[in-house]
Amino acid sequence: MPKSPRTKLPDWVQQLIDEFTRPPYFLSPGNGANQNTGNQRSQPSNEHEQSYTPQPESRHQQKTPANPMQRADRERRHEPAQTSGLRAGTAADSARIPKAVLTKYDFASAKREQLQGVEQVTTEDGQRYAVKRASIPPARVRFMHRALVYARKQGFTRYAPFVLSKQKSPVVVDDGQAYYVTKWIDGQPAHFASAEHVAQTAYTLAQFHEATRGFVNEKYAPADAFDLFGMLQRRTRDLRHMLIRADAKRDKDAFDALLLSLRDALLNDAAHSLHLVDDAEAIAFLAEDKDEAGLCHLDVIPGNCLYTPDHHVCLIDFDLATYAPRALDMAHLLRRGFQASDWNGELAYACFLHFDAVRAIPKVEYRLVESLLRFPYLPWRLAHTRYRYFVNEAQLDELQRYALQEEKRQAFLSSLADQVEHLGEQEE
């Protein structure tokens, strides 16, 4: 960040002053949901649009963090335990779904079980449903429903279908809070260290993306995520700021010291990542792909990818889904798989093979995935969460695991870059 013309303070001091005088993120312009009329898709003002917040006077407290990064960090701290792929609730979870919400549906509940993120409702005839307190606006819930109906017409069935209310609506609003209901999916959270689970997850994500190409919702569209360069540029700036912040601390803890020891490698990877997407071929590919965009899930975590008894993967929780290049879902899946498997290269083969089976992966798309994997996502996310939101011991543990895996990570990325560079030479 350039120095202010009114001061000769060091850069790191000026950065801290800017940080302390900056308005809260929720008051920043462009953080609301984007609404469009007609067929024009919205342009992104941020990496993800800001989550829906209930009316302040609502009697139902929204416990799910409003910021997607906080929510993702919380979800990664829990290990799956239930056969449904959802975890038993705790006192910190959201309040029970109001009875008034359930009366707006045709089913009558015989049993209700509180789980993390949703409530499972079982009827007298044994039918099960997931009832969720939405963290997105009602318009986006309707967008999700219509997109999935469109995808189903194209043959995509690996998801939890919405259940319509008595008013034939996919969303119910009670006391200023939105809720929606889906059918229950039996399955375990996908194990991303398993090549089989990664393969099935990749195939389902690829099918979802392909089946939603051409879908347009006339009344509403979320911000798209095609500006990969802008996204990586914002993350790089934020990473630099987190490093400055760590360096400026008088009493550095173990997390600060480890983060700073990785500084040169982190910044080099971030710069390399930006270089790969700031390329004429990549820019042209993204522009062409955007003309017939499909939807990406964008919240590819094990709990949202349920491995079913018939050895398929079904997707749930499409709250972050939007128009985006499928390289984002590929990279999300691979990054989490690599972290869980100590960078086992077989996972890349399984992922690429099954995405390619649905739609061929051109050389430029491999480069986009390489760019997204090259960016030091985990240290950036950990530092961002720690310095902006909250501190816990797990952050140091995760950063230590990242550091221990760094040699294997760099070896894989070098091998991937070499293979992408020579892709197609044998055919020629």
Short mmCIF file of C-alpha atoms in Angstrom, two decimals:
data_model
loop_
_atom_site.label_atom_id
_atom_site.label_comp_id
_atom_site.label_asym_id
_atom_site.label_seq_id
_atom_site.Cartn_x
_atom_site.Cartn_y
_atom_site.Cartn_z
CA MET A 1 0.00 0.00 0.00
CA PRO A 2 1.50 3.43 -0.94
CA LYS A 3 2.41 5.87 1.81
CA SER A 4 0.08 8.72 2.56
CA PRO A 5 1.40 12.01 1.12
CA ARG A 6 0.72 13.65 4.49
CA THR A 7 3.12 11.48 6.50
CA LYS A 8 6.56 9.97 6.44
CA LEU A 9 5.65 7.11 8.74
CA PRO A 10 6.99 3.65 7.85
CA ASP A 11 4.77 1.53 5.62
CA TRP A 12 3.89 -0.92 8.38
CA VAL A 13 2.77 1.90 10.71
CA GLN A 14 0.65 3.45 7.98
CA GLN A 15 -0.88 0.03 7.27
CA LEU A 16 -1.89 -0.34 10.91
CA ILE A 17 -3.37 3.16 11.00
CA ASP A 18 -5.38 2.40 7.88
CA GLU A 19 -6.59 -0.85 9.42
CA PHE A 20 -7.69 0.73 12.70
CA THR A 21 -9.53 3.59 10.97
CA ARG A 22 -11.20 1.44 8.30
CA PRO A 23 -14.98 0.94 8.67
CA PRO A 24 -16.17 -2.57 9.60
CA TYR A 25 -16.41 -4.93 6.63
CA PHE A 26 -20.21 -5.04 6.88
CA LEU A 27 -20.41 -1.26 6.32
CA SER A 28 -18.25 -1.37 3.22
CA PRO A 29 -19.99 -0.69 -0.10
CA GLY A 30 -20.80 -3.67 -2.30
CA ASN A 31 -21.31 -6.19 0.48
CA GLY A 32 -25.01 -6.70 -0.13
CA ALA A 33 -26.60 -9.30 -2.35
CA ASN A 34 -26.72 -8.32 -5.99
CA GLN A 35 -30.06 -8.22 -7.70
CA ASN A 36 -30.55 -7.98 -11.44
CA THR A 37 -33.42 -7.56 -13.75
CA GLY A 38 -33.41 -9.12 -17.16
CA ASN A 39 -30.82 -11.67 -18.24
CA GLN A 40 -27.68 -9.75 -17.30
CA ARG A 41 -25.57 -11.46 -14.65
CA SER A 42 -24.17 -9.35 -11.82
CA GLN A 43 -20.54 -8.36 -11.55
CA PRO A 44 -18.63 -9.28 -8.42
CA SER A 45 -17.71 -6.56 -5.96
CA ASN A 46 -16.15 -9.06 -3.55
CA GLU A 47 -14.96 -12.65 -3.69
CA HIS A 48 -18.33 -13.78 -2.31
CA GLU A 49 -21.40 -11.70 -1.71
CA GLN A 50 -22.18 -10.93 1.91
CA SER A 51 -24.41 -13.44 3.65
CA TYR A 52 -28.03 -12.65 4.51
CA THR A 53 -28.62 -11.21 7.98
CA PRO A 54 -32.03 -11.57 9.66
CA GLN A 55 -34.03 -8.59 10.85
CA PRO A 56 -32.47 -7.17 14.06
CA GLU A 57 -35.69 -7.57 16.00
CA SER A 58 -35.97 -11.28 15.15
CA ARG A 59 -36.43 -13.54 18.15
CA HIS A 60 -34.32 -16.23 16.42
CA GLN A 61 -30.60 -15.71 16.84
CA GLN A 62 -28.42 -16.44 13.79
CA LYS A 63 -25.48 -18.44 15.13
CA THR A 64 -23.88 -19.29 11.79
CA PRO A 65 -21.09 -16.74 11.18
CA ALA A 66 -22.22 -14.20 8.59
CA ASN A 67 -18.83 -14.15 6.92
CA PRO A 68 -18.25 -17.20 4.66
CA MET A 69 -14.62 -17.41 5.75
CA GLN A 70 -15.57 -17.59 9.43
CA ARG A 71 -18.20 -20.23 8.69
CA ALA A 72 -15.77 -22.36 6.70
CA ASP A 73 -13.15 -22.11 9.42
CA ARG A 74 -15.67 -23.24 12.04
CA GLU A 75 -16.81 -26.18 9.93
CA ARG A 76 -13.26 -27.42 9.38
CA ARG A 77 -12.70 -27.67 13.13
CA HIS A 78 -15.27 -30.46 13.50
CA GLU A 79 -14.93 -34.08 12.46
CA PRO A 80 -18.01 -35.82 10.99
CA ALA A 81 -19.81 -38.26 13.27
CA GLN A 82 -23.32 -38.93 11.97
CA THR A 83 -24.32 -41.25 9.12
CA SER A 84 -26.19 -38.39 7.51
CA GLY A 85 -23.00 -36.43 7.04
CA LEU A 86 -24.19 -33.87 9.59
CA ARG A 87 -23.03 -33.62 13.14
CA ALA A 88 -24.86 -33.67 16.43
CA GLY A 89 -25.67 -30.21 17.71
CA THR A 90 -24.20 -28.49 20.76
CA ALA A 91 -25.25 -25.58 22.91
CA ALA A 92 -23.39 -23.26 20.55
CA ASP A 93 -25.46 -24.32 17.54
CA SER A 94 -28.44 -22.44 16.18
CA ALA A 95 -31.71 -22.35 18.11
CA ARG A 96 -34.40 -24.84 17.24
CA ILE A 97 -36.46 -24.25 14.13
CA PRO A 98 -39.72 -22.48 15.15
CA LYS A 99 -42.83 -24.66 15.01
CA ALA A 100 -44.46 -21.93 12.93
CA VAL A 101 -42.02 -22.75 10.12
CA LEU A 102 -42.89 -26.45 10.07
CA THR A 103 -46.63 -25.74 9.98
CA LYS A 104 -46.11 -24.12 6.58
CA TYR A 105 -45.27 -27.52 5.08
CA ASP A 106 -47.53 -30.46 4.30
CA PHE A 107 -45.61 -32.98 6.41
CA ALA A 108 -46.22 -33.48 10.14
CA SER A 109 -43.17 -34.13 12.29
CA ALA A 110 -43.07 -37.07 14.67
CA LYS A 111 -39.45 -36.53 15.72
CA ARG A 112 -37.06 -33.59 15.57
CA GLU A 113 -33.31 -33.85 16.05
CA GLN A 114 -30.98 -30.89 16.38
CA LEU A 115 -27.83 -31.23 14.26
CA GLN A 116 -25.09 -28.78 13.47
CA GLY A 117 -26.39 -26.48 10.76
CA VAL A 118 -29.80 -28.13 10.28
CA GLU A 119 -32.62 -29.85 12.07
CA GLN A 120 -33.66 -33.33 10.98
CA VAL A 121 -37.42 -33.84 10.93
CA THR A 122 -38.84 -37.37 10.75
CA THR A 123 -42.51 -37.97 9.95
CA GLU A 124 -44.71 -40.80 11.21
CA ASP A 125 -44.25 -42.71 7.95
CA GLY A 126 -40.46 -42.50 8.26
CA GLN A 127 -39.81 -39.70 5.75
CA ARG A 128 -36.89 -37.48 6.75
CA TYR A 129 -36.20 -33.86 5.90
CA ALA A 130 -33.46 -31.32 6.61
CA VAL A 131 -34.72 -27.93 7.79
CA LYS A 132 -32.17 -25.15 7.57
CA ARG A 133 -32.07 -21.60 8.87
CA ALA A 134 -30.74 -19.75 5.83
CA SER A 135 -27.71 -17.45 5.95
CA ILE A 136 -28.60 -16.01 2.54
CA PRO A 137 -31.51 -13.80 1.41
CA PRO A 138 -34.79 -15.40 0.26
CA ALA A 139 -34.12 -14.31 -3.33
CA ARG A 140 -30.95 -16.37 -3.39
CA VAL A 141 -32.75 -19.42 -1.98
CA ARG A 142 -35.24 -19.13 -4.86
CA PHE A 143 -32.31 -18.80 -7.27
CA MET A 144 -30.79 -22.01 -5.87
CA HIS A 145 -34.08 -23.86 -6.21
CA ARG A 146 -34.67 -22.77 -9.80
CA ALA A 147 -31.09 -23.59 -10.77
CA LEU A 148 -31.43 -27.12 -9.39
CA VAL A 149 -34.79 -27.63 -11.11
CA TYR A 150 -33.10 -26.55 -14.36
CA ALA A 151 -30.18 -28.91 -13.70
CA ARG A 152 -32.55 -31.80 -13.03
CA LYS A 153 -34.16 -31.28 -16.43
CA GLN A 154 -30.67 -31.71 -17.89
CA GLY A 155 -30.28 -35.01 -16.05
CA PHE A 156 -28.46 -33.94 -12.86
CA THR A 157 -29.92 -35.72 -9.82
CA ARG A 158 -27.09 -35.95 -7.28
CA TYR A 159 -28.33 -33.34 -4.83
CA ALA A 160 -30.89 -32.88 -2.04
CA PRO A 161 -34.10 -31.59 -3.68
CA PHE A 162 -36.05 -28.72 -2.14
CA VAL A 163 -39.39 -29.37 -0.49
CA LEU A 164 -41.96 -26.70 -1.36
CA SER A 165 -44.16 -25.12 1.27
CA LYS A 166 -47.95 -25.17 1.19
CA GLN A 167 -47.65 -21.91 -0.75
CA LYS A 168 -45.45 -23.67 -3.34
CA SER A 169 -42.40 -21.69 -2.28
CA PRO A 170 -38.86 -23.06 -1.71
CA VAL A 171 -38.34 -20.58 1.13
CA VAL A 172 -40.33 -19.61 4.21
CA VAL A 173 -39.79 -16.37 6.12
CA ASP A 174 -40.73 -16.27 9.79
CA ASP A 175 -40.13 -13.18 11.94
CA GLY A 176 -37.62 -11.80 9.44
CA GLN A 177 -35.61 -15.03 9.12
CA ALA A 178 -35.56 -17.25 6.03
CA TYR A 179 -35.75 -21.06 6.21
CA TYR A 180 -35.78 -23.84 3.64
CA VAL A 181 -36.36 -27.59 3.63
CA THR A 182 -34.71 -30.31 1.55
CA LYS A 183 -35.10 -34.06 1.42
CA TRP A 184 -32.73 -35.97 3.66
CA ILE A 185 -29.74 -37.64 2.00
CA ASP A 186 -28.28 -40.76 3.61
CA GLY A 187 -24.53 -40.74 3.36
CA GLN A 188 -21.18 -40.08 5.01
CA PRO A 189 -19.12 -36.93 4.49
CA ALA A 190 -16.75 -37.65 1.62
CA HIS A 191 -13.24 -38.63 2.67
CA PHE A 192 -11.06 -36.33 0.58
CA ALA A 193 -7.92 -38.37 1.25
CA SER A 194 -9.55 -41.24 -0.70
CA ALA A 195 -9.05 -41.30 -4.47
CA GLU A 196 -12.45 -42.99 -4.88
CA HIS A 197 -14.27 -40.29 -2.90
CA VAL A 198 -12.40 -37.52 -4.73
CA ALA A 199 -13.26 -39.14 -8.06
CA GLN A 200 -16.96 -39.34 -7.27
CA THR A 201 -17.00 -35.81 -5.86
CA ALA A 202 -15.26 -34.48 -8.96
CA TYR A 203 -17.73 -36.24 -11.25
CA THR A 204 -20.72 -34.80 -9.36
CA LEU A 205 -19.28 -31.27 -9.32
CA ALA A 206 -18.51 -31.48 -13.04
CA GLN A 207 -22.04 -32.70 -13.80
CA PHE A 208 -23.57 -29.90 -11.74
CA HIS A 209 -21.50 -27.29 -13.57
CA GLU A 210 -22.34 -28.71 -16.98
CA ALA A 211 -26.06 -29.16 -16.23
CA THR A 212 -26.43 -25.52 -15.18
CA ARG A 213 -24.87 -24.03 -18.30
CA GLY A 214 -27.43 -21.78 -19.93
CA PHE A 215 -29.47 -21.27 -16.76
CA VAL A 216 -30.64 -17.68 -16.33
CA ASN A 217 -32.89 -16.41 -13.58
CA GLU A 218 -34.63 -13.26 -14.73
CA LYS A 219 -35.31 -11.75 -11.30
CA TYR A 220 -32.06 -12.38 -9.43
CA ALA A 221 -28.49 -13.45 -9.97
CA PRO A 222 -25.66 -13.59 -7.42
CA ALA A 223 -22.31 -11.97 -8.18
CA ASP A 224 -20.27 -14.20 -10.46
CA ALA A 225 -16.74 -15.38 -9.63
CA PHE A 226 -14.94 -15.14 -12.97
CA ASP A 227 -12.47 -12.45 -11.92
CA LEU A 228 -9.79 -14.87 -10.76
CA PHE A 229 -7.04 -12.27 -11.14
CA GLY A 230 -8.95 -9.78 -8.99
CA MET A 231 -9.66 -12.46 -6.37
CA LEU A 232 -6.00 -13.52 -6.17
CA GLN A 233 -4.85 -9.91 -6.18
CA ARG A 234 -7.10 -9.09 -3.21
CA ARG A 235 -5.88 -12.17 -1.37
CA THR A 236 -2.25 -11.27 -2.08
CA ARG A 237 -2.73 -7.75 -0.75
CA ASP A 238 -4.44 -9.15 2.31
CA LEU A 239 -1.64 -11.67 2.83
CA ARG A 240 0.94 -8.87 2.67
CA HIS A 241 -1.06 -6.93 5.21
CA MET A 242 -1.27 -9.93 7.55
CA LEU A 243 2.50 -10.38 7.32
CA ILE A 244 3.04 -6.70 8.12
CA ARG A 245 0.67 -7.02 11.03
CA ALA A 246 2.51 -10.06 12.38
CA ASP A 247 5.88 -8.37 11.97
CA ALA A 248 4.67 -5.26 13.81
CA LYS A 249 3.63 -7.18 16.91
CA ARG A 250 5.89 -6.49 19.86
CA ASP A 251 5.24 -9.82 21.57
CA LYS A 252 5.16 -12.36 18.79
CA ASP A 253 3.65 -15.74 19.52
CA ALA A 254 4.49 -19.08 17.86
CA PHE A 255 1.95 -18.51 15.06
CA ASP A 256 3.44 -15.09 14.23
CA ALA A 257 6.98 -16.46 14.19
CA LEU A 258 6.10 -19.41 11.96
CA LEU A 259 4.11 -17.25 9.55
CA LEU A 260 6.99 -14.79 9.23
CA SER A 261 9.48 -17.63 8.68
CA LEU A 262 7.41 -18.61 5.62
CA ARG A 263 7.10 -15.04 4.32
CA ASP A 264 9.36 -15.24 1.27
CA ALA A 265 7.89 -18.54 0.09
CA LEU A 266 4.33 -17.30 0.61
CA LEU A 267 4.86 -14.09 -1.34
CA ASN A 268 6.71 -15.90 -4.14
CA ASP A 269 3.85 -18.38 -4.52
CA ALA A 270 1.28 -15.58 -4.49
CA ALA A 271 3.19 -13.68 -7.19
CA HIS A 272 3.56 -16.84 -9.31
CA SER A 273 -0.16 -17.50 -8.95
CA LEU A 274 -1.02 -14.03 -10.20
CA HIS A 275 1.39 -14.40 -13.11
CA LEU A 276 -0.37 -17.56 -14.29
CA VAL A 277 -3.81 -15.95 -14.48
CA ASP A 278 -2.53 -12.64 -15.87
CA ASP A 279 -2.12 -14.28 -19.26
CA ALA A 280 -3.82 -13.49 -22.56
CA GLU A 281 -4.89 -17.10 -23.15
CA ALA A 282 -6.31 -17.42 -19.63
CA ILE A 283 -8.17 -14.12 -19.91
CA ALA A 284 -9.67 -15.15 -23.26
CA PHE A 285 -10.67 -18.57 -21.91
CA LEU A 286 -12.45 -17.07 -18.89
CA ALA A 287 -14.26 -14.53 -21.06
CA GLU A 288 -15.48 -17.25 -23.42
CA ASP A 289 -16.46 -19.54 -20.55
CA LYS A 290 -18.44 -16.72 -18.94
CA ASP A 291 -20.61 -16.38 -22.04
CA GLU A 292 -22.08 -19.81 -21.33
CA ALA A 293 -21.37 -20.03 -17.64
CA GLY A 294 -22.25 -22.91 -15.38
CA LEU A 295 -22.62 -22.82 -11.62
CA CYS A 296 -19.92 -23.88 -9.18
CA HIS A 297 -20.70 -25.10 -5.67
CA LEU A 298 -17.84 -23.09 -4.07
CA ASP A 299 -18.22 -24.69 -0.63
CA VAL A 300 -16.56 -28.03 -1.35
CA ILE A 301 -16.05 -29.43 2.14
CA PRO A 302 -16.63 -33.06 3.18
CA GLY A 303 -19.89 -32.29 4.98
CA ASN A 304 -21.40 -30.85 1.80
CA CYS A 305 -20.37 -33.84 -0.36
CA LEU A 306 -22.13 -36.94 0.93
CA TYR A 307 -20.79 -40.34 -0.14
CA THR A 308 -23.90 -42.50 -0.43
CA PRO A 309 -24.40 -46.28 0.00
CA ASP A 310 -24.54 -46.68 -3.79
CA HIS A 311 -21.00 -45.21 -4.05
CA HIS A 312 -21.98 -41.85 -5.51
CA VAL A 313 -21.56 -38.34 -4.09
CA CYS A 314 -24.57 -36.07 -3.56
CA LEU A 315 -24.20 -32.34 -2.97
CA ILE A 316 -25.96 -30.34 -0.27
CA ASP A 317 -25.80 -26.70 0.87
CA PHE A 318 -25.64 -24.63 -2.32
CA ASP A 319 -25.71 -21.32 -0.40
CA LEU A 320 -22.47 -20.08 -2.02
CA ALA A 321 -23.12 -21.50 -5.51
CA THR A 322 -22.75 -19.01 -8.32
CA TYR A 323 -21.61 -18.61 -11.94
CA ALA A 324 -17.90 -19.39 -11.95
CA PRO A 325 -15.14 -21.24 -13.83
CA ARG A 326 -15.10 -24.87 -12.72
CA ALA A 327 -11.38 -24.54 -11.98
CA LEU A 328 -12.50 -23.08 -8.64
CA ASP A 329 -14.34 -26.25 -7.60
CA MET A 330 -11.46 -28.38 -8.91
CA ALA A 331 -8.95 -26.41 -6.86
CA HIS A 332 -11.16 -26.41 -3.74
CA LEU A 333 -11.51 -30.18 -3.91
CA LEU A 334 -7.83 -30.85 -4.64
CA ARG A 335 -6.51 -28.46 -2.01
CA ARG A 336 -8.52 -30.09 0.74
CA GLY A 337 -7.67 -33.55 -0.57
CA PHE A 338 -3.96 -32.78 -0.65
CA GLN A 339 -4.00 -31.37 2.86
CA ALA A 340 -5.74 -34.51 4.12
CA SER A 341 -3.46 -36.93 2.24
CA ASP A 342 -0.05 -35.21 2.55
CA TRP A 343 -0.12 -34.25 -1.14
CA ASN A 344 -0.87 -37.61 -2.67
CA GLY A 345 -0.67 -37.08 -6.45
CA GLU A 346 -3.18 -39.86 -7.14
CA LEU A 347 -5.93 -37.50 -6.03
CA ALA A 348 -5.10 -35.10 -8.86
CA TYR A 349 -5.38 -37.91 -11.39
CA ALA A 350 -8.77 -38.96 -9.97
CA CYS A 351 -10.07 -35.39 -9.96
CA PHE A 352 -8.88 -34.42 -13.44
CA LEU A 353 -9.95 -37.70 -15.00
CA HIS A 354 -13.55 -37.35 -13.81
CA PHE A 355 -13.89 -33.66 -14.64
CA ASP A 356 -12.46 -34.43 -18.08
CA ALA A 357 -15.00 -37.25 -18.54
CA VAL A 358 -17.83 -34.71 -18.34
CA ARG A 359 -16.14 -31.97 -20.37
CA ALA A 360 -12.59 -32.09 -21.73
CA ILE A 361 -10.04 -30.04 -19.78
CA PRO A 362 -7.96 -27.83 -22.10
CA LYS A 363 -4.38 -26.86 -21.31
CA VAL A 364 -5.34 -23.35 -20.22
CA GLU A 365 -7.81 -24.73 -17.67
CA TYR A 366 -5.09 -26.89 -16.12
CA ARG A 367 -3.04 -23.70 -15.76
CA LEU A 368 -5.91 -22.00 -13.94
CA VAL A 369 -6.07 -24.90 -11.49
CA GLU A 370 -2.30 -24.74 -11.10
CA SER A 371 -2.59 -21.02 -10.31
CA LEU A 372 -5.27 -21.56 -7.66
CA LEU A 373 -3.28 -24.38 -6.04
CA ARG A 374 -0.09 -22.33 -6.16
CA PHE A 375 -1.58 -19.52 -4.09
CA PRO A 376 -0.84 -20.20 -0.37
CA TYR A 377 -4.51 -20.37 0.51
CA LEU A 378 -4.26 -22.05 3.92
CA PRO A 379 -1.72 -19.64 5.51
CA TRP A 380 -3.66 -16.70 4.10
CA ARG A 381 -6.98 -17.98 5.47
CA LEU A 382 -5.52 -18.83 8.87
CA ALA A 383 -3.80 -15.44 9.20
CA HIS A 384 -6.88 -13.57 7.98
CA THR A 385 -9.11 -15.35 10.48
CA ARG A 386 -6.64 -15.04 13.36
CA TYR A 387 -5.80 -11.37 12.92
CA ARG A 388 -9.26 -10.15 11.97
CA TYR A 389 -11.72 -12.38 13.83
CA PHE A 390 -10.55 -14.79 16.51
CA VAL A 391 -7.60 -16.78 17.84
CA ASN A 392 -7.51 -20.49 18.68
CA GLU A 393 -4.91 -23.23 19.07
CA ALA A 394 -6.00 -25.08 15.94
CA GLN A 395 -4.67 -22.27 13.75
CA LEU A 396 -1.09 -22.92 14.85
CA ASP A 397 -1.56 -26.67 14.39
CA GLU A 398 -2.82 -26.17 10.83
CA LEU A 399 -0.01 -23.78 9.95
CA GLN A 400 2.55 -26.26 11.31
CA ARG A 401 1.06 -29.02 9.16
CA TYR A 402 1.26 -26.71 6.14
CA ALA A 403 4.94 -26.04 6.85
CA LEU A 404 5.68 -29.75 7.23
CA GLN A 405 3.97 -30.47 3.90
CA GLU A 406 5.65 -27.60 2.06
CA GLU A 407 8.38 -29.70 0.44
CA LYS A 408 5.86 -32.19 -0.97
CA ARG A 409 3.56 -29.34 -1.98
CA GLN A 410 6.29 -27.63 -3.98
CA ALA A 411 7.34 -30.93 -5.57
CA PHE A 412 3.78 -31.60 -6.72
CA LEU A 413 3.30 -28.07 -8.08
CA SER A 414 6.58 -28.29 -10.03
CA SER A 415 5.55 -31.64 -11.46
CA LEU A 416 2.12 -30.33 -12.40
CA ALA A 417 3.60 -27.26 -14.09
CA ASP A 418 5.98 -29.45 -16.09
CA GLN A 419 3.22 -31.81 -17.18
CA VAL A 420 0.93 -28.95 -18.18
CA GLU A 421 3.73 -27.31 -20.13
CA HIS A 422 4.30 -30.48 -22.18
CA LEU A 423 0.64 -31.39 -22.48
CA GLY A 424 -0.24 -32.51 -26.01
CA GLU A 425 3.34 -32.86 -27.24
CA GLN A 426 3.10 -36.64 -27.60
CA GLU A 427 -0.08 -36.34 -29.67
CA GLU A 428 1.69 -33.93 -31.99
#
